[in-house]
Short mmCIF file of C-alpha atoms and ligand atoms in Angstrom, two decimals:
data_model
loop_
_atom_site.label_atom_id
_atom_site.label_comp_id
_atom_site.label_asym_id
_atom_site.label_seq_id
_atom_site.Cartn_x
_atom_site.Cartn_y
_atom_site.Cartn_z
CA MET A 201 -56.71 -19.06 -8.99
CA LEU A 202 -56.36 -21.65 -11.68
CA LEU A 203 -53.08 -22.86 -13.08
CA SER A 204 -53.50 -25.29 -15.96
CA VAL A 205 -50.67 -27.26 -17.52
CA LEU A 206 -51.71 -29.01 -20.72
CA ARG A 207 -49.13 -30.97 -22.73
CA GLY A 208 -46.34 -28.56 -22.02
CA SER A 209 -48.29 -25.31 -22.33
CA ILE A 210 -48.95 -23.33 -19.17
CA GLU A 211 -52.02 -21.18 -18.79
CA TRP A 212 -52.82 -18.93 -15.85
CA ALA A 213 -56.46 -18.06 -15.38
CA SER A 214 -56.59 -15.00 -13.18
CA THR A 215 -59.21 -14.75 -10.48
CA THR A 216 -61.08 -11.81 -9.01
CA GLN A 217 -60.00 -10.40 -5.65
CA GLY A 218 -63.08 -12.00 -4.03
CA GLU A 219 -62.24 -15.42 -5.42
CA ARG A 220 -58.61 -15.00 -4.38
CA ASP A 221 -59.50 -14.13 -0.78
CA MET A 222 -61.55 -17.28 -0.53
CA ALA A 223 -59.05 -19.51 -2.30
CA GLU A 224 -56.58 -21.37 -0.12
CA THR A 225 -55.42 -23.63 -2.89
CA ALA A 226 -54.64 -23.29 -6.56
CA SER A 227 -55.76 -25.94 -9.03
CA LEU A 228 -53.14 -27.38 -11.30
CA GLN A 229 -54.21 -29.47 -14.23
CA ILE A 230 -51.60 -31.83 -15.65
CA GLU A 231 -52.87 -33.85 -18.59
CA ASP A 232 -56.22 -35.08 -17.30
CA LYS A 233 -55.46 -34.83 -13.59
CA ILE A 234 -56.33 -31.81 -11.43
CA ILE A 235 -54.56 -31.38 -8.12
CA GLN A 236 -54.83 -28.73 -5.41
CA LEU A 237 -51.72 -26.74 -4.44
CA PRO A 238 -51.86 -24.94 -1.09
CA ILE A 239 -51.30 -21.17 -1.35
CA ILE A 240 -48.90 -19.79 1.23
CA VAL A 241 -49.29 -16.07 2.01
CA GLY A 242 -46.49 -14.14 3.72
CA SER A 243 -46.94 -11.29 6.19
CA GLU A 244 -46.42 -8.75 3.38
CA ASP A 245 -49.01 -10.56 1.24
CA GLU A 246 -46.43 -12.34 -0.91
CA LYS A 247 -47.97 -15.47 -2.37
CA ALA A 248 -46.42 -18.83 -3.07
CA LEU A 249 -47.65 -22.18 -4.30
CA ASP A 250 -46.65 -25.10 -2.09
CA ILE A 251 -45.54 -27.73 -4.60
CA SER A 252 -43.96 -30.12 -2.09
CA LYS A 253 -46.49 -32.89 -2.94
CA LEU A 254 -46.41 -32.24 -6.69
CA ARG A 255 -44.02 -35.05 -7.61
CA ALA A 256 -45.71 -37.59 -5.36
CA GLU A 257 -49.10 -36.77 -6.88
CA THR A 258 -48.18 -36.24 -10.55
CA GLY A 259 -44.61 -37.43 -11.20
CA TYR A 260 -43.64 -33.86 -12.17
CA ILE A 261 -41.06 -31.60 -10.55
CA THR A 262 -40.65 -27.87 -11.14
CA LEU A 263 -37.56 -26.55 -12.94
CA ASP A 264 -36.23 -23.10 -12.07
CA GLN A 265 -32.54 -22.80 -12.90
CA GLY A 266 -30.91 -20.19 -10.68
CA TYR A 267 -33.97 -20.29 -8.36
CA GLY A 268 -35.27 -16.95 -9.69
CA ASN A 269 -38.83 -17.95 -8.84
CA THR A 270 -38.38 -20.49 -6.09
CA GLY A 271 -38.88 -19.93 -2.38
CA SER A 272 -36.55 -22.18 -0.41
CA CYS A 273 -37.96 -21.42 3.05
CA GLN A 274 -40.34 -19.31 5.07
CA SER A 275 -38.38 -16.75 7.03
CA ASP A 276 -39.10 -14.09 9.68
CA ILE A 277 -35.80 -12.25 9.25
CA THR A 278 -35.56 -9.97 6.21
CA PHE A 279 -38.13 -8.60 3.80
CA ILE A 280 -37.30 -7.29 0.31
CA ASP A 281 -39.66 -5.81 -2.24
CA GLY A 282 -37.42 -5.53 -5.27
CA ASP A 283 -39.93 -3.59 -7.36
CA LYS A 284 -40.33 -0.88 -4.75
CA GLY A 285 -36.72 -0.87 -3.50
CA ILE A 286 -37.71 -1.91 0.04
CA LEU A 287 -35.36 -3.71 2.44
CA ARG A 288 -36.34 -4.33 6.06
CA TYR A 289 -34.58 -6.28 8.80
CA ARG A 290 -37.17 -7.75 11.21
CA GLY A 291 -39.65 -5.09 10.02
CA TYR A 292 -37.32 -2.08 10.37
CA ALA A 293 -36.54 -0.16 7.16
CA ILE A 294 -32.87 -0.19 6.20
CA GLU A 295 -32.95 3.62 5.94
CA ASP A 296 -34.21 3.83 9.56
CA LEU A 297 -31.52 1.46 10.84
CA ALA A 298 -28.79 3.19 8.81
CA ALA A 299 -29.75 6.56 10.31
CA ASN A 300 -30.24 5.44 13.92
CA SER A 301 -28.68 2.07 14.71
CA SER A 302 -25.20 0.58 14.85
CA PHE A 303 -23.85 -2.64 13.38
CA ILE A 304 -23.78 -4.42 16.75
CA GLU A 305 -27.32 -3.39 17.64
CA THR A 306 -28.52 -4.45 14.17
CA ALA A 307 -26.71 -7.78 14.55
CA TYR A 308 -28.62 -8.35 17.81
CA LEU A 309 -31.88 -7.44 16.05
CA LEU A 310 -31.24 -9.87 13.21
CA ILE A 311 -30.32 -12.75 15.47
CA TRP A 312 -32.84 -12.29 18.28
CA GLY A 313 -35.69 -10.59 16.41
CA GLU A 314 -36.02 -7.47 18.60
CA LEU A 315 -33.91 -4.39 19.25
CA PRO A 316 -31.96 -4.85 22.51
CA ASN A 317 -32.59 -2.74 25.61
CA ALA A 318 -29.56 -0.97 27.15
CA ASP A 319 -28.58 -3.95 29.35
CA GLU A 320 -28.96 -6.45 26.53
CA LEU A 321 -26.83 -4.32 24.20
CA ARG A 322 -24.15 -3.90 26.88
CA GLU A 323 -24.04 -7.67 27.50
CA PHE A 324 -23.96 -8.41 23.78
CA SER A 325 -21.10 -5.94 23.19
CA ALA A 326 -19.24 -7.37 26.19
CA LEU A 327 -19.39 -10.82 24.57
CA PHE A 328 -17.66 -9.42 21.48
CA THR A 329 -14.87 -8.02 23.64
CA LYS A 330 -14.58 -11.27 25.59
CA HIS A 331 -14.25 -13.36 22.43
CA GLN A 332 -12.18 -11.13 20.18
CA MET A 333 -8.82 -12.85 20.74
CA LEU A 334 -7.69 -15.85 18.75
CA ARG A 335 -6.04 -18.85 20.38
CA GLU A 336 -2.28 -18.72 19.91
CA GLY A 337 -2.44 -21.97 17.91
CA ILE A 338 -4.67 -20.40 15.27
CA LYS A 339 -2.09 -17.71 14.63
CA HIS A 340 0.30 -20.36 13.33
CA HIS A 341 -2.19 -21.25 10.59
CA PHE A 342 -1.69 -17.79 9.09
CA ASN A 343 2.07 -18.32 8.86
CA LEU A 344 1.57 -21.43 6.75
CA PHE A 345 -0.33 -19.70 3.96
CA PRO A 346 1.93 -18.63 1.08
CA PRO A 347 2.39 -14.91 0.36
CA ASN A 348 -0.43 -13.33 -1.66
CA SER A 349 -2.96 -15.94 -0.54
CA PRO A 350 -6.46 -14.72 -1.37
CA PRO A 351 -7.88 -13.33 1.91
CA MET A 352 -11.25 -15.02 1.29
CA ALA A 353 -9.48 -18.40 1.16
CA VAL A 354 -7.70 -17.59 4.42
CA LEU A 355 -10.96 -16.44 6.03
CA SER A 356 -12.88 -19.54 5.03
CA SER A 357 -10.07 -21.83 6.23
CA ALA A 358 -9.70 -20.00 9.54
CA LEU A 359 -13.46 -20.16 10.21
CA ASN A 360 -13.38 -23.90 9.64
CA ALA A 361 -10.30 -24.16 11.85
CA LEU A 362 -12.20 -22.48 14.71
CA ALA A 363 -14.33 -25.63 14.89
CA CYS A 364 -11.21 -27.51 16.02
CA TYR A 365 -10.73 -25.14 18.97
CA TYR A 366 -14.32 -25.14 20.23
CA PRO A 367 -15.60 -28.74 19.97
CA GLU A 368 -18.10 -27.95 22.74
CA LEU A 369 -19.84 -25.52 20.33
CA LEU A 370 -20.32 -27.99 17.49
CA ASP A 371 -23.65 -29.32 18.78
CA ILE A 372 -25.89 -26.38 19.50
CA GLU A 373 -28.79 -27.58 21.58
CA ASP A 374 -29.70 -24.50 23.59
CA ALA A 375 -29.78 -20.71 23.25
CA ALA A 376 -26.76 -20.25 25.55
CA THR A 377 -24.49 -22.38 23.34
CA PHE A 378 -25.80 -20.63 20.25
CA THR A 379 -25.08 -17.20 21.79
CA GLU A 380 -21.58 -18.31 22.71
CA ALA A 381 -20.84 -19.71 19.24
CA SER A 382 -22.32 -16.76 17.35
CA ALA A 383 -20.54 -14.12 19.47
CA ARG A 384 -17.25 -15.95 19.01
CA ILE A 385 -17.68 -16.09 15.24
CA MET A 386 -18.83 -12.47 14.79
CA SER A 387 -16.06 -11.13 16.96
CA LYS A 388 -13.26 -13.39 15.77
CA VAL A 389 -14.02 -12.97 12.06
CA ARG A 390 -12.83 -9.38 12.36
CA THR A 391 -9.65 -10.45 14.15
CA ILE A 392 -9.02 -13.17 11.56
CA ALA A 393 -9.50 -10.69 8.69
CA ALA A 394 -7.08 -8.15 10.16
CA TYR A 395 -4.50 -10.82 11.09
CA SER A 396 -4.54 -12.27 7.58
CA HIS A 397 -3.93 -8.80 6.15
CA ARG A 398 -0.97 -8.17 8.50
CA GLN A 399 0.48 -11.57 7.79
CA GLN A 400 0.33 -10.96 4.05
CA LEU A 401 2.26 -7.72 4.57
CA GLY A 402 4.78 -9.52 6.76
CA HIS A 403 3.84 -7.17 9.62
CA ARG A 404 3.56 -7.98 13.31
CA ILE A 405 0.05 -9.00 14.38
CA GLU A 406 -1.76 -6.29 16.34
CA TYR A 407 -4.02 -7.56 19.15
CA PRO A 408 -7.60 -6.28 19.51
CA HIS A 409 -8.11 -3.40 21.93
CA PRO A 410 -10.64 -3.98 24.74
CA ASP A 411 -11.86 -0.36 24.78
CA LYS A 412 -12.50 0.08 21.08
CA GLN A 413 -15.86 -0.48 19.40
CA PHE A 414 -16.33 -3.02 16.62
CA ALA A 415 -15.41 -1.02 13.49
CA GLU A 416 -12.72 1.07 15.17
CA ASN A 417 -11.15 -2.04 16.63
CA PHE A 418 -10.96 -3.60 13.19
CA LEU A 419 -9.19 -0.52 11.80
CA HIS A 420 -6.85 -0.59 14.81
CA MET A 421 -5.89 -4.23 14.13
CA MET A 422 -5.44 -3.47 10.43
CA PHE A 423 -3.34 -0.33 10.71
CA SER A 424 -1.87 0.35 14.19
CA GLU A 425 1.84 -0.18 14.79
CA PRO A 426 3.50 -0.45 18.21
CA TYR A 427 5.11 2.95 17.64
CA ASN A 428 2.09 4.52 15.96
CA GLN A 429 -1.48 3.90 17.08
CA PHE A 430 -3.96 4.36 14.24
CA GLU A 431 -6.46 7.06 15.21
CA PRO A 432 -9.04 7.16 12.43
CA ASP A 433 -11.32 10.11 11.82
CA PRO A 434 -14.70 9.30 13.47
CA ALA A 435 -16.37 9.88 10.08
CA LEU A 436 -14.40 6.93 8.68
CA VAL A 437 -15.30 4.70 11.62
CA LYS A 438 -18.97 5.60 11.18
CA ALA A 439 -18.79 4.91 7.43
CA LEU A 440 -17.27 1.45 8.05
CA ASP A 441 -19.89 0.65 10.70
CA LEU A 442 -22.54 1.67 8.17
CA ILE A 443 -21.03 -0.60 5.51
CA PHE A 444 -21.16 -3.53 7.95
CA LEU A 445 -24.77 -2.68 8.85
CA LEU A 446 -25.93 -2.38 5.24
CA HIS A 447 -24.47 -5.79 4.42
CA ALA A 448 -25.81 -7.51 7.54
CA ASP A 449 -28.51 -9.57 5.81
CA HIS A 450 -30.25 -9.87 2.46
CA GLU A 451 -32.61 -12.84 2.72
CA GLN A 452 -31.99 -15.87 0.47
CA ASN A 453 -29.05 -14.62 -1.65
CA CYS A 454 -26.38 -17.00 -2.95
CA SER A 455 -24.16 -17.11 0.16
CA THR A 456 -27.03 -17.14 2.67
CA SER A 457 -28.74 -19.95 0.78
CA THR A 458 -25.40 -21.77 0.91
CA VAL A 459 -25.17 -21.30 4.67
CA ARG A 460 -28.74 -22.59 5.09
CA MET A 461 -28.11 -25.47 2.67
CA VAL A 462 -25.01 -26.61 4.58
CA GLY A 463 -26.77 -26.05 7.92
CA SER A 464 -29.75 -28.13 6.77
CA SER A 465 -27.53 -31.23 6.92
CA GLU A 466 -27.05 -30.33 10.62
CA ALA A 467 -23.49 -29.26 9.88
CA ASN A 468 -22.14 -26.98 12.60
CA LEU A 469 -22.20 -23.19 12.52
CA PHE A 470 -18.45 -22.84 11.81
CA ALA A 471 -18.59 -25.10 8.73
CA SER A 472 -21.78 -23.42 7.49
CA VAL A 473 -20.48 -19.84 7.61
CA ALA A 474 -17.13 -20.96 6.14
CA ALA A 475 -19.12 -22.30 3.15
CA GLY A 476 -20.92 -18.94 2.97
CA VAL A 477 -17.54 -17.22 2.56
CA GLY A 478 -16.84 -19.43 -0.47
CA ALA A 479 -20.15 -18.51 -2.10
CA LEU A 480 -19.67 -14.82 -1.36
CA TRP A 481 -16.24 -14.78 -2.99
CA GLY A 482 -17.49 -14.86 -6.61
CA PRO A 483 -17.61 -11.65 -8.68
CA LEU A 484 -21.33 -12.04 -9.38
CA HIS A 485 -21.96 -11.83 -5.63
CA GLY A 486 -19.75 -10.30 -2.90
CA GLY A 487 -16.67 -10.23 -5.12
CA ALA A 488 -18.42 -7.54 -7.18
CA ASN A 489 -17.02 -4.81 -4.91
CA VAL A 490 -13.48 -5.75 -6.05
CA ALA A 491 -14.63 -6.12 -9.65
CA VAL A 492 -16.14 -2.60 -9.56
CA VAL A 493 -12.85 -1.01 -8.50
CA ASN A 494 -10.94 -3.12 -11.08
CA MET A 495 -13.36 -1.81 -13.70
CA LEU A 496 -12.97 1.83 -12.60
CA GLU A 497 -9.18 1.46 -12.52
CA ARG A 498 -9.20 -0.03 -16.00
CA ILE A 499 -11.32 2.82 -17.38
CA SER A 500 -8.90 5.28 -15.79
CA ALA A 501 -5.68 3.48 -16.81
CA GLU A 502 -6.78 3.00 -20.42
CA ASN A 503 -8.14 6.53 -20.56
CA LEU A 504 -11.45 5.14 -21.82
CA SER A 505 -14.40 7.43 -22.09
CA VAL A 506 -17.37 6.29 -20.05
CA THR A 507 -19.56 6.16 -23.15
CA ASP A 508 -17.01 3.91 -24.91
CA PHE A 509 -16.94 1.60 -21.91
CA VAL A 510 -20.74 1.44 -21.78
CA ARG A 511 -20.71 0.63 -25.51
CA GLN A 512 -18.36 -2.32 -24.77
CA VAL A 513 -20.71 -3.54 -22.05
CA LYS A 514 -23.68 -3.46 -24.41
CA ASP A 515 -21.78 -5.46 -27.02
CA LYS A 516 -22.61 -8.91 -25.69
CA LYS A 517 -19.72 -10.46 -27.68
CA ALA A 518 -17.23 -8.55 -25.53
CA GLY A 519 -18.51 -10.42 -22.46
CA ILE A 520 -18.08 -7.37 -20.20
CA ARG A 521 -20.60 -6.49 -17.51
CA LEU A 522 -21.04 -3.18 -15.79
CA MET A 523 -19.97 -4.44 -12.39
CA GLY A 524 -21.97 -3.12 -9.44
CA PHE A 525 -25.04 -2.86 -11.67
CA GLY A 526 -28.05 -5.15 -11.74
CA HIS A 527 -29.62 -7.32 -9.11
CA ARG A 528 -31.67 -10.49 -9.12
CA VAL A 529 -34.30 -8.98 -6.85
CA TYR A 530 -34.09 -5.16 -7.11
CA LYS A 531 -35.66 -3.98 -10.35
CA ASN A 532 -36.08 -0.31 -9.40
CA PHE A 533 -33.25 0.67 -7.10
CA ASP A 534 -31.16 -0.96 -4.39
CA PRO A 535 -31.86 1.09 -1.23
CA ARG A 536 -28.42 0.20 0.14
CA ALA A 537 -26.77 1.75 -2.92
CA ASN A 538 -28.53 5.07 -2.30
CA ILE A 539 -27.37 5.12 1.34
CA ILE A 540 -23.79 4.13 0.45
CA LYS A 541 -23.54 6.71 -2.33
CA LYS A 542 -24.58 9.48 0.09
CA SER A 543 -22.16 8.25 2.77
CA CYS A 544 -19.39 8.01 0.19
CA GLU A 545 -19.86 11.61 -0.94
CA GLU A 546 -20.00 12.86 2.67
CA VAL A 547 -16.87 10.99 3.77
CA LEU A 548 -14.80 12.04 0.80
CA GLU A 549 -15.89 15.66 1.16
CA LYS A 550 -15.28 15.77 4.92
CA LEU A 551 -11.79 14.30 4.56
CA HIS A 552 -11.04 16.42 1.47
CA ILE A 553 -10.30 13.28 -0.53
CA ASP A 554 -10.50 13.79 -4.26
CA ASP A 555 -10.81 10.28 -5.70
CA PRO A 556 -11.10 10.17 -9.50
CA MET A 557 -12.76 6.74 -9.12
CA LEU A 558 -15.79 8.45 -7.55
CA ASP A 559 -16.07 10.80 -10.54
CA ILE A 560 -15.87 7.89 -12.99
CA ALA A 561 -18.45 5.92 -10.95
CA LYS A 562 -20.88 8.84 -10.93
CA GLU A 563 -20.45 9.42 -14.64
CA LEU A 564 -20.97 5.71 -15.38
CA GLU A 565 -24.12 5.70 -13.28
CA ALA A 566 -25.48 8.81 -15.04
CA VAL A 567 -24.77 7.41 -18.53
CA ALA A 568 -26.12 3.93 -17.77
CA LEU A 569 -29.32 5.19 -16.17
CA GLN A 570 -30.12 7.13 -19.38
CA ASP A 571 -29.32 4.23 -21.67
CA ASP A 572 -32.09 2.04 -23.09
CA TYR A 573 -30.05 -1.15 -22.59
CA PHE A 574 -30.00 -0.65 -18.81
CA VAL A 575 -33.45 0.94 -18.57
CA GLN A 576 -35.15 -1.92 -20.41
CA ARG A 577 -33.40 -4.56 -18.32
CA LYS A 578 -34.05 -2.63 -15.10
CA LEU A 579 -30.36 -2.51 -14.20
CA TYR A 580 -29.51 -0.07 -11.38
CA PRO A 581 -26.45 0.41 -9.16
CA ASN A 582 -26.33 -2.20 -6.42
CA VAL A 583 -24.70 -2.06 -2.98
CA ASP A 584 -21.26 -2.78 -4.43
CA PHE A 585 -21.16 0.11 -6.88
CA TYR A 586 -20.01 2.73 -4.36
CA SER A 587 -18.80 0.66 -1.37
CA GLY A 588 -15.36 0.14 -2.95
CA VAL A 589 -14.81 3.88 -3.21
CA ILE A 590 -15.44 4.34 0.54
CA LEU A 591 -13.22 1.36 1.37
CA ARG A 592 -10.42 2.93 -0.70
CA ALA A 593 -10.84 6.12 1.34
CA LEU A 594 -10.46 4.02 4.49
CA GLY A 595 -7.13 2.76 3.15
CA ILE A 596 -8.43 -0.81 2.91
CA PRO A 597 -6.68 -2.70 0.11
CA LYS A 598 -8.85 -4.00 -2.69
CA GLU A 599 -8.17 -7.67 -1.90
CA MET A 600 -9.88 -7.14 1.47
CA PHE A 601 -13.14 -5.65 0.16
CA THR A 602 -15.05 -8.93 -0.02
CA VAL A 603 -13.72 -9.86 3.43
CA ILE A 604 -15.32 -6.66 4.75
CA PHE A 605 -18.58 -7.79 3.16
CA ALA A 606 -18.24 -11.17 4.91
CA ILE A 607 -17.67 -9.51 8.31
CA GLY A 608 -20.85 -7.49 7.77
CA ARG A 609 -22.89 -10.46 6.52
CA MET A 610 -21.97 -12.69 9.47
CA PRO A 611 -24.99 -11.81 11.71
CA GLY A 612 -27.34 -12.48 8.77
CA TRP A 613 -25.78 -15.87 8.07
CA ILE A 614 -25.93 -16.75 11.75
CA ALA A 615 -29.57 -15.67 12.12
CA GLN A 616 -30.52 -17.61 8.99
CA TRP A 617 -28.56 -20.69 10.08
CA TYR A 618 -30.36 -20.62 13.45
CA GLU A 619 -33.76 -20.32 11.78
CA GLU A 620 -32.85 -23.21 9.47
CA SER A 621 -31.70 -25.30 12.43
CA LYS A 622 -35.29 -25.40 13.71
CA SER A 623 -36.28 -27.42 10.65
CA THR A 624 -35.35 -31.09 10.40
CA LYS A 625 -35.58 -31.23 6.62
CA ILE A 626 -32.34 -31.48 4.66
CA SER A 627 -32.19 -29.20 1.59
CA ARG A 628 -31.89 -31.36 -1.47
CA PRO A 629 -33.12 -30.08 -4.85
CA ARG A 630 -34.01 -32.40 -7.71
CA GLN A 631 -32.91 -32.16 -11.34
CA VAL A 632 -34.00 -32.98 -14.85
CA TYR A 633 -31.39 -35.44 -16.08
CA THR A 634 -30.24 -34.73 -19.66
CA GLY A 635 -27.24 -37.11 -19.97
CA SER A 636 -26.86 -40.51 -21.65
CA VAL A 637 -29.47 -43.17 -21.12
CA GLU A 638 -28.17 -46.49 -19.76
CA ARG A 639 -25.29 -48.05 -21.74
CA SER A 640 -22.80 -50.89 -21.23
CA TYR A 641 -19.21 -50.52 -20.10
CA GLN A 642 -16.87 -50.37 -23.11
CA PRO A 643 -13.53 -52.16 -22.80
CA MET A 644 -10.51 -49.93 -23.55
CA VAL A 645 -9.69 -51.77 -26.84
CA GLU A 646 -13.09 -50.90 -28.26
CA ARG A 647 -12.78 -47.16 -27.54
CA SER A 648 -11.65 -44.88 -30.37
N1 ACO B 293 -24.03 -5.33 -17.06
C1 ACO B 293 -24.51 -5.57 -18.30
N2 ACO B 293 -25.59 -6.34 -18.54
C2 ACO B 293 -26.18 -6.90 -17.49
C3 ACO B 293 -25.71 -6.70 -16.17
C4 ACO B 293 -24.60 -5.88 -15.98
N3 ACO B 293 -24.12 -5.65 -14.75
N4 ACO B 293 -26.49 -7.39 -15.32
C5 ACO B 293 -27.40 -8.02 -16.06
N5 ACO B 293 -27.23 -7.71 -17.40
C6 ACO B 293 -28.05 -8.14 -18.52
C7 ACO B 293 -27.77 -9.58 -18.89
O1 ACO B 293 -26.77 -9.68 -19.88
C8 ACO B 293 -29.13 -10.01 -19.39
O2 ACO B 293 -29.30 -9.47 -20.69
P1 ACO B 293 -30.17 -10.28 -21.79
O3 ACO B 293 -31.56 -10.29 -21.27
O4 ACO B 293 -30.00 -9.49 -23.05
O5 ACO B 293 -29.57 -11.64 -21.87
C9 ACO B 293 -30.12 -9.27 -18.49
O6 ACO B 293 -29.40 -8.09 -18.06
C10 ACO B 293 -30.53 -10.08 -17.26
O7 ACO B 293 -29.35 -10.51 -16.60
P2 ACO B 293 -29.24 -11.84 -15.75
O8 ACO B 293 -27.80 -12.24 -15.68
O9 ACO B 293 -30.20 -12.85 -16.27
O10 ACO B 293 -29.76 -11.33 -14.36
P3 ACO B 293 -29.59 -12.11 -12.98
O11 ACO B 293 -30.71 -11.71 -12.12
O12 ACO B 293 -29.40 -13.57 -13.21
O13 ACO B 293 -28.18 -11.57 -12.44
C11 ACO B 293 -26.57 -10.23 -11.36
C12 ACO B 293 -28.06 -10.62 -11.44
C13 ACO B 293 -25.71 -11.50 -11.22
C14 ACO B 293 -26.36 -9.37 -10.14
C15 ACO B 293 -26.20 -9.45 -12.66
O14 ACO B 293 -26.98 -8.29 -12.76
C16 ACO B 293 -24.71 -9.10 -12.70
O15 ACO B 293 -23.91 -9.94 -13.16
N6 ACO B 293 -24.32 -7.89 -12.22
C17 ACO B 293 -22.92 -7.53 -12.18
C18 ACO B 293 -22.25 -8.19 -10.98
C19 ACO B 293 -22.67 -7.53 -9.68
O16 ACO B 293 -22.67 -6.33 -9.55
N7 ACO B 293 -22.99 -8.39 -8.71
C20 ACO B 293 -23.35 -7.93 -7.34
C21 ACO B 293 -24.80 -8.18 -7.08
S1 ACO B 293 -25.25 -7.54 -5.51
C22 ACO B 293 -24.58 -8.66 -4.42
O17 ACO B 293 -24.46 -9.82 -4.65
C23 ACO B 293 -24.17 -8.13 -3.17
#
């Protein structure tokens, strides 16, 4: 492989398969200097150029705004092939896990690399039960947030606050401490989410139930009252567990990269996942599930036809995106979206729920997938396009949708943080500076 860079123009000279098999480096020519860049090959034959010595050897850095073409790490956890719509956790296809596994088992797989045997799963689940309560002191934090506080702000703050209660878990130097910290976070995040919801409603906090499984327990804390225990239909519990599982990891997305970035400074696990919550909040990432339902509600409230709405989206001046569509990596289909859509239809049919939002979503999808604008840009429904409709069926308020995503993503963040913690290199990108060159301080009287 030959990569030549000559006075700003880049030329790739392709090589034959035989040459490529033999090549372990790529040659890069910059002006009159040729340097060798090691080629890194992943287990699925993905190829990368190692440019870590580029600046030292040539004075150049690479520029890739938004990191669309930059690998930030080598990772054993999750594999995505965006062109083929493949997503695998530790080698297992997402479709296989969705059909056969549970969120807790998948969390174990992500963190420890292998599916647990029966004893390991029992012990892991027992840790969740053991750590599901919050210290009484933490409950007071909720009371201090004003009404209508954004639940993602409350979640991020509460995760940071956990660090104050478990100082012994701030330095993780062995697997036992890591297990303890990660089980506490994964279990308590669900309690925190439900408590924040109750507090916002001004309702009494409902404690976790020791006999209920992860998703059911969350629904119990959200919706049970002392005089009326919430007994959800098992189909709803299964659908929520599936939503958690489908969100459990997604390699180096915005929030996971944030968690790894923060963790690379050797910041503790609590601070790192709290930062992940902040990154997830935005509507271009996890906040898209709220934005999708806002969009569907707007189409319904304004009695817009789907074709008119799609026309608005295509008019770039309007600045409207079809939320829940498009993905940085998937350019064919998002396998999670296919699974969620099917689950959504099944749940709504089983519970005889007729949600007009589902009809609008399906119509939008059908129109967009036939439209040249979306076809040419390879824009397909992503995981968030249908998840909001299921969450509505569960009775979960819109403001909590991204919190649900965060609960699901927690094992992925934790697994990725742990992997990052084995490296001693702090993450610190460079930049191309485009501001003023050096100038002298101007006294106030001389300023216009
Ligand atoms: N609606 C309309 N046009 C879109 C959309 C969309 N949802 N997504 C991308 N485009 C267009 C862009 O305007 C751009 O058009 P152009 O080439 O004419 O300028 C082209 O498609 C490429 O878009 P980018 O923004 O460059 O793609 P990128 O990979 O940076 O962004 C993203 C991916 C952020 C997901 C984008 O598709 C988007 O904003 N989607 C809507 C928000 C969303 O659903 N986010 C959830 C993603 S999944 C997740 O995080 C869990």
